[in-house]
């Protein structure tokens, strides 16, 4: 079986560190990539198109939000799992995530919230 | 000086009370410790008066500011710690993720993330209860004297600001912090009117 690959997109180093550890504690063999904005993630994707799992922060610096990037990913990576990580728990965000067809996790991130989305 | 009627004051206190319950739960989850909150104290005061608050004047502080825009107007929410407490809080948050001697490298980022989560939770609740849409910006970190923080934000149109101060304390530890909101008078009056209507 080929090695799985995850991309964590979040402007907070601390949150990236936490999600990385949660994933690797469960699946030490996974390859983890990180980006600090949606724009950086898009650049990374030009070299890595075989991502199995994305976590996207909603509010990041730059022109694209997590939901904007999620919309793009769902068009181009149809079988990839995408999870929106958000501190902004307004209904509008949840509803748009549901419309796009992605899951969401409310901050703070914990292993209990992330692990169910990994399988 | 502008003032709030008793019913306006009560409606706002109730709003912040409910919002803070959820925020305290989130913070407890992040640092694996119990958070004790005081009842919100609501004061409509000038920037000058705010600068002279006894327990903060001349103190070194770290704050995370979450600016917001929306139906209630523009404003800012702050999560504030005394500088001496900030590293302790970060240690509690990061203990499972980095070695203790590396914690200080993550201080600014970890506090910003705590601020982001706590203040967004409160603002989301505020939006839900008032039916106003609120958009938040990326949180900003500030470290320095408390007075400098307020000097930066003297309102151009209105010399009065609303400070909703909420003290919180970590159970069994000598760590205290504050959450406060800065809104101009018209915005806060408007918000209280909407809340009163909803309570009828």
PDB file of C-alpha atoms in Angstrom, chain A residues 11-15 17-18 21-22 59-61 87-91 107-108 110 113, chain B residues 26 29-30 93-94 96-98 106 109-110 113 116-117 120-121 124 127 134 136 138:
ATOM      1  CA  UNK A  11      -1.139  30.306   9.492  1.00  0.00           C
ATOM      2  CA  UNK A  12      -0.600  29.268  13.119  1.00  0.00           C
ATOM      3  CA  UNK A  13       2.626  27.297  13.614  1.00  0.00           C
ATOM      4  CA  UNK A  14       1.229  25.995  16.896  1.00  0.00           C
ATOM      5  CA  UNK A  15      -1.907  24.566  15.267  1.00  0.00           C
ATOM      6  CA  UNK A  17       2.388  21.411  15.102  1.00  0.00           C
ATOM      7  CA  UNK A  18      -0.596  20.041  17.013  1.00  0.00           C
ATOM      8  CA  UNK A  21       1.500  15.316  16.077  1.00  0.00           C
ATOM      9  CA  UNK A  22      -2.099  14.067  16.246  1.00  0.00           C
ATOM     10  CA  UNK A  59      -9.091  32.537   8.428  1.00  0.00           C
ATOM     11  CA  UNK A  60      -5.628  32.988   6.969  1.00  0.00           C
ATOM     12  CA  UNK A  61      -3.659  35.922   5.595  1.00  0.00           C
ATOM     13  CA  UNK A  87     -12.501  29.147  15.327  1.00  0.00           C
ATOM     14  CA  UNK A  88     -15.317  31.099  13.716  1.00  0.00           C
ATOM     15  CA  UNK A  89     -18.362  29.005  14.528  1.00  0.00           C
ATOM     16  CA  UNK A  90     -21.007  31.142  12.838  1.00  0.00           C
ATOM     17  CA  UNK A  91     -23.715  29.194  11.009  1.00  0.00           C
ATOM     18  CA  UNK A 107     -11.005  24.880  17.351  1.00  0.00           C
ATOM     19  CA  UNK A 108      -9.315  24.083  19.671  1.00  0.00           C
ATOM     20  CA  UNK A 110      -7.768  17.843  19.813  1.00  0.00           C
ATOM     21  CA  UNK A 113     -11.869  15.773  17.014  1.00  0.00           C
TER      22      UNK A 113
ATOM     23  CA  UNK B  26     -12.838  26.253  25.367  1.00  0.00           C
ATOM     24  CA  UNK B  29      -9.932  22.485  27.051  1.00  0.00           C
ATOM     25  CA  UNK B  30      -6.850  24.168  25.587  1.00  0.00           C
ATOM     26  CA  UNK B  93      -1.103  24.663  26.199  1.00  0.00           C
ATOM     27  CA  UNK B  94       2.016  23.255  24.531  1.00  0.00           C
ATOM     28  CA  UNK B  96       2.233  17.677  24.895  1.00  0.00           C
ATOM     29  CA  UNK B  97       3.611  19.121  21.692  1.00  0.00           C
ATOM     30  CA  UNK B  98       7.092  20.566  22.343  1.00  0.00           C
ATOM     31  CA  UNK B 106       5.947  29.608  20.413  1.00  0.00           C
ATOM     32  CA  UNK B 109       1.824  32.216  18.076  1.00  0.00           C
ATOM     33  CA  UNK B 110       0.257  30.184  20.896  1.00  0.00           C
ATOM     34  CA  UNK B 113      -4.243  31.124  18.704  1.00  0.00           C
ATOM     35  CA  UNK B 116      -8.406  33.649  18.102  1.00  0.00           C
ATOM     36  CA  UNK B 117     -10.408  30.767  19.557  1.00  0.00           C
ATOM     37  CA  UNK B 120     -14.213  34.216  17.976  1.00  0.00           C
ATOM     38  CA  UNK B 121     -16.379  32.055  20.229  1.00  0.00           C
ATOM     39  CA  UNK B 124     -19.990  34.218  17.179  1.00  0.00           C
ATOM     40  CA  UNK B 127     -23.788  37.479  16.322  1.00  0.00           C
ATOM     41  CA  UNK B 134     -20.078  39.913  12.273  1.00  0.00           C
ATOM     42  CA  UNK B 136     -13.614  39.058  12.127  1.00  0.00           C
ATOM     43  CA  UNK B 138      -6.885  37.904  11.655  1.00  0.00           C
TER      44      UNK B 138
END
